[in-house]
């Protein structure tokens, strides 16, 4: 059997591409397990405190402590990682998260659990920082967009699977033991890799005032994404319990799956369309879809069947959980090439501030209106954001097509995620993994 030169080149290309993904597979696997552990923990915390008679306002406070810890870890953890290295840092912070998770088996207490959540939030953020800065170092510049998209999807699958992993033990200490086990599993792939540890590169983020000057629409959208999305991510099990009290953990897992599946599906067209029209219009449209779905969830939850609630959750995810990456793209469009990385890191800080404030307001709304108040708050926040996007469109001209950077999938996890993003490079021609096929089709038809 003989092979042509073209076949040899194709096989070499595939081997090279696989090798580039293989370099980050262990790290992506660890971060995927981390996403699962964090998602499972939110179910255990919400249902555990709810079962003990804790008010919804107190639940919002506990969620805000987690967000505060997460933001603190994002800002401070690069110092520790640069001091002792990535693998040691990963083991160190994972060990703290394991101990903190096990301490939750001592029994529900709002103040104690809030403090533990702050610790776990800081550790989770530090683990993302260590892993994502490693991915950034191991990713060739010409493949960063594709690897970022690959990581985004695989990690989301982990976040979907996490709540299913604790379903069987969600009504007792077994669930917390499972969460601790998931944190322990995150250590295994990354400590077994033979990849050389990189130096830590954490972007110096722009402050909120500077971002408001360059890209106010992106700042508004990021703040709303933090406020609404983190509130839903931390408190949705309470809503799910009101819909299916006989199977709260199981329905929570299914509802979370619907939310994140919607986010994954909605991200692709949102990004593709935003490369061709005003990104603020795409953000506004996503906000409207999320707001309408949230209103339906708030009003129909006592009446609708579970499949209808899951469908509405999917639509909410398509809108509310998909526009953060478009906001990042809008900020990148407004920044100079050398400013893009700091701009994207600064957007994460704004997201973090919103993620602290949002659960406090959502908890009060749920105390006043019942579990449906979570989505009443979400609808209000998303509607305000959409109105602000239209206001900015009227007052400020759209970025010219020549100044637009290609859309890439991204998520609010660590400052290091901006180092993976290819838009931080002065020259950039690659597209996101999910948009590459569509872009190639357009090129072929020209």
XYZ file of C-alpha atoms in Angstrom:
446
model
C 0.000 0.000 0.000
C 1.322 3.432 -0.945
C 0.468 6.841 0.384
C 0.570 10.079 -1.531
C 2.452 13.108 -0.293
C -0.894 14.747 0.417
C -1.972 11.801 2.594
C 1.297 11.898 4.488
C 0.881 15.622 5.055
C -2.704 15.114 6.230
C -1.694 12.368 8.661
C 1.166 14.500 9.955
C -1.262 17.371 10.426
C -3.664 15.195 12.384
C -0.822 13.867 14.535
C 0.339 17.396 15.212
C -3.150 18.582 16.071
C -3.755 15.631 18.380
C -0.413 16.231 20.049
C -1.343 19.830 20.773
C -4.610 18.721 22.416
C -2.872 15.859 24.223
C -0.610 18.416 25.901
C -3.591 19.909 27.728
C -5.849 16.865 28.157
C -4.730 16.057 31.714
C -5.193 19.662 32.793
C -8.589 19.946 31.091
C -9.681 16.704 32.763
C -8.700 18.051 36.192
C -10.579 21.292 35.591
C -13.601 19.370 34.288
C -13.708 17.380 37.537
C -13.351 20.674 39.382
C -16.387 22.071 37.563
C -18.299 18.958 38.579
C -17.270 19.318 42.227
C -18.297 22.983 42.348
C -21.659 22.273 40.690
C -22.347 19.351 43.031
C -21.472 21.477 46.057
C -24.047 24.134 45.120
C -26.764 21.460 45.195
C -25.648 20.134 48.569
C -25.373 23.575 50.168
C -28.744 24.845 48.948
C -30.718 21.684 49.741
C -28.922 21.162 53.058
C -29.668 24.660 54.336
C -33.212 24.541 52.954
C -33.876 21.300 54.821
C -32.675 22.888 58.072
C -35.218 25.704 57.760
C -32.769 28.405 56.690
C -34.371 31.423 55.033
C -33.793 32.129 51.371
C -32.164 35.456 52.270
C -29.596 33.554 54.350
C -29.033 31.200 51.427
C -28.236 34.233 49.287
C -25.737 35.368 51.905
C -23.951 31.998 51.808
C -23.824 32.175 47.994
C -22.385 35.704 48.198
C -19.619 34.455 50.529
C -18.686 31.817 47.954
C -18.509 34.488 45.246
C -16.445 36.738 47.506
C -13.998 33.929 48.135
C -13.859 33.152 44.420
C -13.022 36.747 43.518
C -10.403 36.953 46.278
C -8.791 33.746 45.058
C -8.716 35.033 41.482
C -6.811 38.139 42.552
C -4.426 36.680 45.151
C -3.742 33.084 44.074
C -1.194 33.917 41.328
C 1.231 34.978 44.073
C 1.078 31.568 45.768
C 1.225 29.688 42.470
C 4.310 31.584 41.342
C 5.956 30.847 44.684
C 5.504 27.055 44.883
C 4.589 26.010 41.342
C 1.476 24.716 39.624
C 1.399 21.083 40.751
C 2.116 21.874 44.407
C -0.429 24.695 44.306
C -3.036 22.427 42.756
C -2.516 19.796 45.458
C -2.425 22.440 48.195
C -5.668 24.198 47.259
C -7.468 20.943 46.448
C -6.521 19.577 49.874
C -7.993 22.653 51.557
C -11.175 22.274 49.481
C -11.437 18.614 50.501
C -11.058 19.430 54.204
C -13.569 22.284 53.901
C -16.091 20.042 52.136
C -15.746 17.390 54.834
C -16.267 20.021 57.552
C -19.742 20.639 56.137
C -20.784 17.213 57.440
C -20.693 18.661 60.981
C -24.170 20.052 60.397
C -25.854 23.071 58.781
C -25.031 26.499 60.163
C -25.429 29.679 58.143
C -22.389 31.504 59.521
C -20.118 28.439 59.525
C -21.183 27.292 56.078
C -20.810 30.823 54.708
C -17.214 30.956 55.933
C -16.510 27.478 54.574
C -18.016 28.491 51.236
C -15.696 31.502 51.114
C -12.728 29.183 51.641
C -13.943 26.737 48.991
C -14.629 29.609 46.579
C -11.079 30.911 47.010
C -9.615 27.416 46.541
C -11.749 26.748 43.468
C -10.633 30.013 41.889
C -6.996 29.230 42.695
C -7.333 25.809 41.080
C -8.778 27.398 37.940
C -5.917 29.900 37.920
C -3.295 27.165 38.185
C -4.927 24.991 35.530
C -5.833 27.697 33.038
C -2.439 29.403 33.204
C -0.936 25.985 32.465
C -3.262 25.530 29.480
C -2.259 28.986 28.249
C 1.414 28.031 28.392
C 0.891 24.645 26.708
C -1.300 26.005 23.878
C 0.442 27.088 20.654
C -0.612 30.654 19.758
C -2.160 29.519 16.476
C -4.364 26.948 18.260
C -5.472 28.917 21.300
C -8.940 29.720 19.950
C -9.705 26.078 19.193
C -8.243 24.812 22.481
C -10.213 27.449 24.402
C -13.422 26.237 22.743
C -12.528 22.605 23.422
C -11.880 23.375 27.086
C -15.123 25.354 27.357
C -17.275 22.471 26.140
C -15.543 19.694 28.084
C -15.622 21.709 31.309
C -19.331 22.430 30.852
C -19.945 18.689 30.587
C -18.295 18.349 33.987
C -20.586 21.020 35.425
C -23.582 19.134 34.032
C -22.427 15.799 35.455
C -21.523 17.014 38.961
C -25.052 17.255 40.396
C -25.898 13.822 38.974
C -22.902 12.389 40.867
C -24.341 13.389 44.261
C -27.992 12.562 43.604
C -27.923 9.334 45.594
C -26.485 10.944 48.711
C -27.892 14.443 48.490
C -30.070 14.022 51.571
C -27.243 13.300 54.015
C -23.535 13.497 54.669
C -22.857 11.066 51.816
C -23.338 13.905 49.343
C -20.610 15.978 50.979
C -18.329 12.951 50.989
C -18.920 12.640 47.248
C -18.097 16.332 46.761
C -14.861 15.838 48.698
C -14.091 12.820 46.524
C -14.597 14.895 43.372
C -12.162 17.501 44.677
C -9.713 14.666 45.394
C -10.105 13.278 41.868
C -9.115 16.677 40.427
C -5.603 16.181 41.804
C -4.942 12.903 40.029
C -4.692 13.863 36.323
C -2.681 17.023 36.861
C -0.183 15.450 39.280
C 0.325 12.477 36.938
C 1.175 14.584 33.885
C 4.732 14.781 32.584
C 4.224 18.251 31.174
C 6.741 20.834 32.337
C 5.253 23.344 34.755
C 5.136 26.846 33.302
C 5.794 30.184 34.905
C 2.618 31.862 36.127
C 1.382 34.648 33.881
C -1.559 36.495 35.400
C -2.834 39.546 33.630
C -2.954 42.861 35.471
C -6.639 43.704 35.093
C -7.982 47.104 34.185
C -10.011 48.668 36.972
C -13.793 49.051 36.597
C -13.484 52.804 35.959
C -11.152 52.266 33.001
C -13.402 49.565 31.543
C -16.433 51.838 31.918
C -14.505 54.402 29.877
C -13.505 52.027 27.066
C -16.410 49.553 26.942
C -19.318 50.459 29.247
C -21.683 48.032 27.502
C -19.309 45.142 28.225
C -19.048 46.252 31.863
C -22.841 46.394 32.277
C -23.262 42.994 30.642
C -20.519 41.376 32.735
C -21.957 42.771 35.970
C -25.423 41.467 35.082
C -23.989 38.094 34.075
C -22.306 37.800 37.455
C -25.373 38.945 39.389
C -27.917 36.803 37.547
C -25.916 33.752 36.542
C -24.199 33.195 39.871
C -27.503 33.648 41.697
C -29.073 30.987 39.512
C -26.024 28.708 39.737
C -26.043 28.784 43.545
C -29.772 28.956 44.320
C -31.527 27.003 41.559
C -31.801 23.830 43.744
C -34.275 25.709 45.972
C -36.388 26.472 42.909
C -36.039 22.878 41.700
C -37.189 21.589 45.081
C -40.351 23.685 44.844
C -41.118 22.087 41.470
C -40.296 18.510 42.507
C -40.192 18.226 46.328
C -40.245 14.422 46.178
C -37.049 14.299 44.081
C -35.298 17.592 44.735
C -31.759 16.371 44.039
C -32.705 14.509 40.876
C -34.698 17.373 39.406
C -31.957 19.828 40.404
C -29.491 17.791 38.368
C -31.815 17.684 35.365
C -32.620 21.385 35.611
C -28.914 22.249 35.851
C -28.295 20.089 32.802
C -31.012 21.948 30.894
C -29.557 25.336 31.862
C -26.019 24.452 30.795
C -27.107 22.627 27.641
C -28.956 25.784 26.637
C -25.850 27.848 27.353
C -23.699 25.604 25.170
C -26.180 25.682 22.294
C -26.826 29.413 22.564
C -23.140 30.325 22.584
C -22.505 29.194 19.001
C -25.062 31.323 17.124
C -24.542 34.241 19.509
C -20.842 34.344 18.763
C -21.248 33.742 15.038
C -23.870 36.478 14.656
C -21.992 38.945 16.871
C -19.030 38.831 14.477
C -21.339 40.216 11.800
C -23.595 42.714 13.578
C -23.364 44.991 16.597
C -22.435 42.769 19.553
C -24.560 44.926 21.849
C -27.630 43.935 19.851
C -26.743 40.259 20.339
C -26.295 40.811 24.095
C -29.644 42.615 24.246
C -31.362 39.815 22.322
C -29.862 37.191 24.632
C -31.013 39.231 27.620
C -34.542 39.430 26.253
C -34.670 35.675 25.631
C -33.417 35.086 29.162
C -35.835 37.611 30.675
C -38.892 36.182 28.901
C -37.909 32.650 29.888
C -37.332 33.791 33.487
C -40.783 35.383 33.644
C -42.297 32.146 32.363
C -40.357 30.114 34.936
C -41.463 32.411 37.760
C -45.125 32.393 36.730
C -45.562 28.804 35.543
C -43.498 26.899 38.111
C -46.538 26.045 40.289
C -48.562 24.898 37.279
C -46.349 23.550 34.504
C -45.149 19.980 34.132
C -41.502 19.130 34.698
C -40.694 18.780 30.966
C -42.045 22.295 30.386
C -39.913 23.659 33.236
C -36.861 21.933 31.773
C -37.592 23.409 28.344
C -37.904 26.875 29.851
C -34.646 26.280 31.735
C -32.990 25.362 28.433
C -34.258 28.590 26.834
C -33.138 30.607 29.849
C -29.667 29.084 29.504
C -29.616 29.936 25.784
C -30.198 33.576 26.620
C -28.878 34.414 30.070
C -25.902 32.054 30.180
C -24.541 32.644 26.686
C -23.814 36.370 26.395
C -20.860 36.762 28.768
C -18.460 35.630 26.041
C -20.040 38.173 23.655
C -19.452 40.893 26.266
C -15.794 39.830 26.440
C -15.596 40.050 22.647
C -17.099 43.552 22.728
C -14.492 44.621 25.291
C -11.722 43.139 23.126
C -13.060 45.085 20.135
C -12.792 48.347 22.060
C -9.276 47.688 23.378
C -5.977 48.097 21.620
C -4.215 44.769 20.911
C -1.769 45.281 23.758
C -4.648 46.120 26.119
C -6.935 43.196 25.292
C -5.640 40.785 27.926
C -5.901 43.334 30.745
C -9.332 44.394 29.504
C -10.637 40.815 29.575
C -9.161 40.248 33.025
C -10.824 43.434 34.247
C -14.176 42.265 32.902
C -13.829 39.179 35.122
C -13.379 41.446 38.161
C -16.630 43.241 37.303
C -18.322 39.866 36.858
C -17.029 38.900 40.312
C -18.457 42.032 41.912
C -21.831 41.284 40.356
C -21.633 37.665 41.512
C -21.325 38.869 45.125
C -24.142 41.413 44.996
C -26.584 39.328 42.941
C -27.214 36.442 45.382
C -27.861 38.899 48.226
C -30.651 40.553 46.226
C -31.915 37.243 44.829
C -32.113 35.755 48.338
C -34.224 38.663 49.559
C -36.438 38.351 46.472
C -36.925 34.640 47.175
C -37.782 35.350 50.812
C -40.439 37.821 49.683
C -41.868 35.891 46.705
C -40.898 32.287 47.322
C -38.500 30.227 45.179
C -39.928 31.775 42.004
C -38.414 35.059 43.187
C -35.058 33.805 41.880
C -36.281 34.084 38.310
C -38.293 37.237 38.988
C -35.002 38.852 40.024
C -33.274 37.343 36.975
C -35.932 38.697 34.621
C -35.644 42.185 36.099
C -31.845 42.207 35.880
C -31.775 40.907 32.308
C -34.432 43.390 31.173
C -32.449 46.288 32.638
C -29.318 45.033 30.899
C -31.089 44.752 27.536
C -32.397 48.308 27.905
C -28.883 49.548 28.667
C -27.564 47.812 25.543
C -30.129 49.608 23.369
C -29.236 52.909 25.062
C -25.559 52.393 24.286
C -26.372 51.531 20.670
C -28.221 54.826 20.269
C -25.503 56.909 21.928
C -22.347 55.203 20.605
C -21.473 53.989 17.129
C -20.760 50.334 16.433
C -17.171 49.144 16.094
C -16.190 48.928 12.434
C -15.819 45.414 10.967
C -12.100 46.036 10.494
C -11.656 46.687 14.230
C -13.573 43.598 15.355
C -11.695 40.707 16.860
C -12.998 37.181 16.110
C -15.338 35.769 18.743
C -13.964 33.077 21.043
C -15.704 31.001 23.687
C -14.661 32.050 27.175
C -15.969 31.758 30.707
C -15.647 33.515 34.055
C -13.186 31.308 35.910
C -9.818 33.019 36.467
C -7.663 35.914 35.348
C -5.489 33.363 33.570
C -8.279 32.574 31.095
C -7.432 35.834 29.311
C -3.933 34.463 28.689
C -5.418 31.583 26.677
C -7.565 33.891 24.586
C -5.883 34.561 21.226
C -7.318 38.066 21.081
C -4.600 39.070 23.525
C -2.088 38.620 20.728
C -1.141 41.521 18.500
C -1.829 39.393 15.427
C -4.603 36.831 15.384
C -6.306 34.957 12.590
C -7.711 31.850 14.248
C -11.327 31.372 15.133
C -13.059 29.558 17.921
C -13.425 25.782 17.579
C -17.177 25.963 16.964
C -17.019 28.811 14.485
C -14.103 27.474 12.443
C -16.284 25.296 10.226
C -18.706 28.109 9.440
C -15.840 30.506 8.741
C -14.213 28.000 6.365
C -17.512 27.554 4.506
C -17.736 31.302 3.936
C -14.155 31.371 2.648
C -14.858 28.520 0.241
C -17.856 30.324 -1.280
C -16.101 33.636 -1.861
